[in-house]
CSV table of C-alpha atoms in Angstrom, one decimal:
chain,number,residue,atom,x,y,z
A,23,MET,CA,-6.5,13.2,-24.0
A,24,SER,CA,-9.1,16.1,-23.4
A,25,LEU,CA,-6.8,19.4,-22.2
A,26,GLY,CA,-10.1,18.6,-19.7
A,27,LEU,CA,-9.1,15.3,-18.2
A,28,ALA,CA,-6.0,16.1,-18.5
A,29,ARG,CA,-5.9,19.2,-16.2
A,30,ALA,CA,-8.3,16.8,-13.8
A,31,ARG,CA,-5.4,13.7,-13.6
A,32,VAL,CA,-3.1,16.6,-12.7
A,33,GLY,CA,-5.3,18.1,-10.5
A,34,THR,CA,-5.7,15.2,-8.5
A,35,LEU,CA,-2.1,14.2,-7.8
A,36,ALA,CA,-1.1,17.7,-6.5
A,37,PHE,CA,-4.5,17.5,-4.0
A,38,ALA,CA,-2.8,13.8,-3.3
A,39,CYS,CA,1.1,15.7,-2.8
A,40,SER,CA,-0.5,19.0,-1.0
A,41,VAL,CA,-1.8,15.9,1.2
A,42,ILE,CA,1.6,14.5,2.2
A,43,THR,CA,2.6,18.3,3.2
A,44,ALA,CA,-0.9,18.9,5.7
A,45,ALA,CA,-0.9,16.6,8.3
A,46,PRO,CA,1.3,13.8,10.7
A,47,LEU,CA,1.8,11.0,9.3
A,48,ALA,CA,0.6,7.8,10.4
A,49,ALA,CA,0.4,3.7,9.6
A,50,GLN,CA,-1.5,1.2,7.4
A,51,GLY,CA,-3.2,-1.9,9.8
A,52,TRP,CA,0.2,-2.2,11.5
A,53,ASN,CA,3.7,-0.3,10.9
A,54,TYR,CA,3.7,-2.0,7.1
A,55,PRO,CA,4.3,-0.7,3.6
A,56,SER,CA,1.1,-1.1,2.2
A,57,PHE,CA,3.5,-3.0,-0.7
A,58,ASN,CA,1.0,-0.9,-3.6
A,59,GLN,CA,2.5,-0.2,-7.1
A,60,PRO,CA,0.1,1.7,-9.2
A,61,GLN,CA,-1.1,-1.6,-11.1
A,62,ILE,CA,-4.0,-3.3,-11.3
A,63,MET,CA,-3.3,-7.4,-11.0
A,64,SER,CA,-5.1,-10.1,-12.1
A,65,ARG,CA,-3.9,-13.0,-9.0
A,66,GLU,CA,-0.9,-11.7,-7.2
A,67,PHE,CA,0.1,-13.7,-4.1
A,68,ASN,CA,3.0,-11.2,-2.0
A,69,PHE,CA,4.5,-12.0,1.2
A,70,GLY,CA,6.4,-9.2,3.2
A,71,LEU,CA,8.9,-8.0,5.9
A,72,ALA,CA,9.0,-5.1,7.4
A,73,ASP,CA,10.4,-3.6,10.5
A,74,GLY,CA,8.8,-0.2,11.9
A,75,GLY,CA,11.4,1.0,15.0
A,76,ASP,CA,9.3,0.5,18.8
A,77,HIS,CA,6.2,-1.4,16.0
A,78,GLY,CA,8.8,-4.1,16.2
A,79,THR,CA,8.8,-6.8,13.1
A,80,SER,CA,6.0,-7.3,10.6
A,81,LEU,CA,5.4,-10.6,8.5
A,82,VAL,CA,2.4,-10.1,6.3
A,83,PHE,CA,0.6,-11.8,3.4
A,84,GLN,CA,-1.0,-10.3,0.6
A,85,TRP,CA,-3.7,-11.6,-1.4
A,86,ARG,CA,-5.0,-8.9,-5.2
A,87,GLU,CA,-7.8,-10.8,-7.4
A,88,GLY,CA,-8.9,-8.7,-9.6
A,89,LEU,CA,-12.3,-7.5,-10.9
A,90,GLY,CA,-11.6,-6.2,-14.3
A,91,ILE,CA,-9.7,-4.5,-15.9
A,92,ARG,CA,-9.7,-1.5,-13.8
A,93,THR,CA,-10.6,-2.7,-9.9
A,94,GLU,CA,-9.0,-5.3,-7.9
A,95,MET,CA,-9.8,-5.9,-3.9
A,96,LYS,CA,-7.1,-7.4,-1.4
A,97,PHE,CA,-6.6,-8.6,1.3
A,98,ASP,CA,-4.2,-8.4,3.6
A,99,VAL,CA,-3.3,-11.2,7.1
A,100,GLY,CA,0.0,-11.1,9.3
A,101,PHE,CA,1.4,-10.9,12.7
A,102,ALA,CA,3.1,-8.0,14.0
A,103,ASP,CA,6.3,-8.1,17.2
A,104,PRO,CA,6.3,-4.9,19.1
A,105,ASP,CA,9.6,-3.7,21.0
A,106,ALA,CA,7.2,-3.7,24.2
A,107,GLY,CA,4.2,-5.6,25.2
A,108,ASP,CA,2.7,-9.5,23.5
A,109,ALA,CA,2.5,-9.8,19.6
A,110,PHE,CA,-0.3,-8.2,17.6
A,111,PHE,CA,-2.6,-10.0,15.0
A,112,THR,CA,-3.1,-8.2,11.9
A,113,ALA,CA,-5.9,-8.7,9.2
A,114,GLY,CA,-7.5,-6.2,6.3
A,115,GLY,CA,-8.9,-5.9,3.1
A,116,ALA,CA,-8.6,-3.0,0.4
A,117,LEU,CA,-10.4,-1.8,-2.9
A,118,SER,CA,-8.4,-0.5,-6.3
A,119,GLN,CA,-9.8,1.6,-8.5
A,120,ARG,CA,-7.3,2.5,-11.5
A,121,LEU,CA,-7.8,6.4,-12.4
A,122,ALA,CA,-4.6,6.5,-15.1
A,123,VAL,CA,-2.9,4.6,-17.2
A,124,ALA,CA,0.3,5.9,-17.9
A,125,THR,CA,0.4,8.0,-21.6
A,126,ALA,CA,3.2,10.7,-23.9
A,127,ASP,CA,0.9,13.3,-21.8
A,128,MET,CA,0.7,12.2,-18.9
A,129,PRO,CA,3.1,9.0,-18.0
A,130,LEU,CA,1.5,8.8,-14.7
A,131,ASP,CA,-0.6,5.3,-13.9
A,132,LEU,CA,-2.5,6.7,-11.0
A,133,VAL,CA,-4.8,4.2,-8.7
A,134,LEU,CA,-7.3,5.0,-6.0
A,135,THR,CA,-6.8,2.9,-3.1
A,136,ALA,CA,-9.5,2.3,-0.2
A,137,GLY,CA,-9.8,0.0,3.1
A,138,LEU,CA,-10.6,-0.9,6.7
A,139,TYR,CA,-7.2,-2.9,8.5
A,140,GLY,CA,-7.0,-3.8,12.2
A,141,ALA,CA,-4.8,-4.7,14.5
A,142,PHE,CA,-5.8,-7.1,17.0
A,143,GLY,CA,-3.5,-7.7,20.8
A,144,ASP,CA,-2.7,-5.9,23.8
A,145,PHE,CA,-4.9,-3.0,21.7
A,146,ASN,CA,-7.2,-3.0,19.4
A,147,LEU,CA,-6.4,-0.5,16.3
A,148,PHE,CA,-8.9,0.2,13.3
A,149,ARG,CA,-7.7,2.3,10.5
A,150,VAL,CA,-9.7,3.2,7.6
A,151,PRO,CA,-6.9,5.0,4.8
A,152,VAL,CA,-8.0,6.4,1.4
A,153,GLY,CA,-4.6,7.0,-1.0
A,154,LEU,CA,-3.6,7.6,-4.2
A,155,SER,CA,-0.9,4.6,-5.4
A,156,VAL,CA,1.5,7.1,-8.4
A,157,GLY,CA,3.9,5.7,-9.8
A,158,HIS,CA,5.3,4.8,-13.9
A,159,ARG,CA,5.9,1.4,-14.9
A,160,PHE,CA,9.5,1.4,-16.6
A,161,PRO,CA,10.9,-1.6,-18.9
A,162,LEU,CA,14.2,-3.1,-18.5
A,163,GLU,CA,16.2,-5.8,-20.7
A,164,GLY,CA,14.4,-8.7,-21.5
A,165,ALA,CA,11.3,-9.3,-19.4
A,166,MET,CA,12.4,-7.4,-16.8
A,167,ALA,CA,11.0,-3.8,-15.6
A,168,VAL,CA,10.9,-2.1,-13.0
A,169,THR,CA,7.9,0.6,-11.2
A,170,PRO,CA,9.0,3.6,-8.6
A,171,TYR,CA,5.6,5.4,-6.7
A,172,VAL,CA,4.6,6.9,-3.6
A,173,HIS,CA,1.8,5.9,-2.0
A,174,PRO,CA,-0.1,8.2,0.1
A,175,ARG,CA,-3.4,7.5,2.6
A,176,VAL,CA,-5.2,9.9,5.1
A,177,SER,CA,-6.1,7.4,6.9
A,178,LEU,CA,-9.1,7.1,10.3
A,179,ASP,CA,-7.8,5.9,13.0
A,180,PHE,CA,-9.4,4.5,16.2
A,181,CYS,CA,-8.3,2.3,18.7
A,182,SER,CA,-9.8,0.6,21.9
A,183,ASP,CA,-7.7,0.5,24.9
A,184,CYS,CA,-5.1,2.2,23.9
A,185,PRO,CA,-2.4,3.5,25.8
A,186,GLY,CA,-2.6,7.4,26.1
A,187,ASP,CA,-5.9,9.3,26.5
A,188,ASP,CA,-7.1,9.5,22.3
A,189,ASP,CA,-9.2,6.8,21.1
A,190,SER,CA,-9.7,8.3,18.1
A,191,ASP,CA,-7.2,9.9,15.4
A,192,ILE,CA,-6.4,11.1,11.5
A,193,SER,CA,-3.2,10.8,9.9
A,194,ILE,CA,-1.4,9.9,6.9
A,195,ASN,CA,0.7,6.9,5.6
A,196,PHE,CA,3.3,8.0,3.0
A,197,ASP,CA,4.7,4.8,1.2
A,198,LEU,CA,7.8,5.9,-1.4
A,199,GLY,CA,8.9,2.2,-2.9
A,200,ALA,CA,9.6,0.7,-6.4
A,201,ASP,CA,8.5,-2.9,-7.9
A,202,LEU,CA,11.2,-4.4,-9.6
A,203,GLU,CA,9.6,-7.8,-12.1
A,204,LEU,CA,12.0,-10.1,-12.5
A,205,SER,CA,9.8,-12.3,-14.8
A,206,ARG,CA,6.3,-11.2,-15.6
A,207,GLN,CA,5.3,-13.4,-12.9
A,208,LEU,CA,7.5,-12.5,-9.8
A,209,SER,CA,8.6,-9.5,-8.4
A,210,LEU,CA,10.6,-8.0,-5.4
A,211,ARG,CA,9.6,-4.8,-4.1
A,212,PHE,CA,10.6,-2.1,-1.2
A,213,ALA,CA,9.5,0.2,0.0
A,214,ALA,CA,10.1,3.3,2.6
A,215,LEU,CA,6.9,3.9,5.4
A,216,PHE,CA,7.2,7.5,6.4
A,217,ALA,CA,4.8,6.6,9.7
A,218,GLY,CA,3.6,8.3,12.7
A,219,GLY,CA,0.3,8.8,14.4
A,220,ASP,CA,-0.8,9.9,17.8
A,221,LEU,CA,-2.2,6.7,19.2
A,222,PHE,CA,0.7,4.7,19.6
A,223,GLY,CA,3.6,6.4,18.6
A,224,ASP,CA,5.7,8.3,15.5
A,225,ASP,CA,8.0,5.4,13.9
A,226,ASP,CA,9.7,5.8,10.4
A,227,GLY,CA,9.7,1.7,8.8
A,228,PHE,CA,11.3,-0.4,5.7
A,229,GLY,CA,9.9,-3.8,3.8
A,230,ILE,CA,10.7,-6.0,0.9
A,231,SER,CA,8.4,-7.9,-0.9
A,232,ILE,CA,8.5,-11.5,-3.0
A,233,ALA,CA,5.4,-11.2,-5.1
A,234,TRP,CA,4.1,-13.8,-7.0
A,235,ARG,CA,1.3,-13.5,-9.9
A,236,PRO,CA,0.8,-17.3,-11.1
A,237,VAL,CA,1.2,-18.0,-15.1
A,238,ALA,CA,-0.9,-16.2,-17.7
A,239,LEU,CA,-1.8,-14.0,-14.8
A,240,THR,CA,-0.5,-10.7,-15.1
A,241,PRO,CA,-0.5,-7.4,-14.7
A,242,ARG,CA,-3.9,-5.1,-16.3
């Protein structure tokens, strides 16, 4: 790896970390983690459950599909049951692009993410997040492995008929999580969500999920 490339990748990571401290925090399509560890998948189906304080309980299904060895698309669909008001339907999609694979010189996997998400109920909420998933995969015994990661996202948020005077905001979503591979086909994910925003409350959250990858389709 050239010195210039190494400096560029370290600079990218430093920028992502600086963003975390530069703005108030916000959420994904609703108040659930992205479950986006820094790997590109050939195909994966993820089933998640999250709790987000006043935002209530969320159920989400995610489908990740590889478009090549460096790029994937992801689709989310789910429901949220806030403590106040009726349930929300959530949906969205994202693209992920691999920026770096961990090496001895730079031991971090880097994946750039960008998406569009919506929540539809008593009011309609739209978010356009751009982020960087950063982590490292550690092999364990047998086929098991663990990948701790962070996933900060800058988000442009829009709201229709929100309870408040504001209808747009710039905020940040920040996940701290881990992916535990039980096999090359099955993973458990755990993620803490540090979230907030001026459009609809400030609540942190936590989520767990089960990810399944069809036989012969493994992380790229």
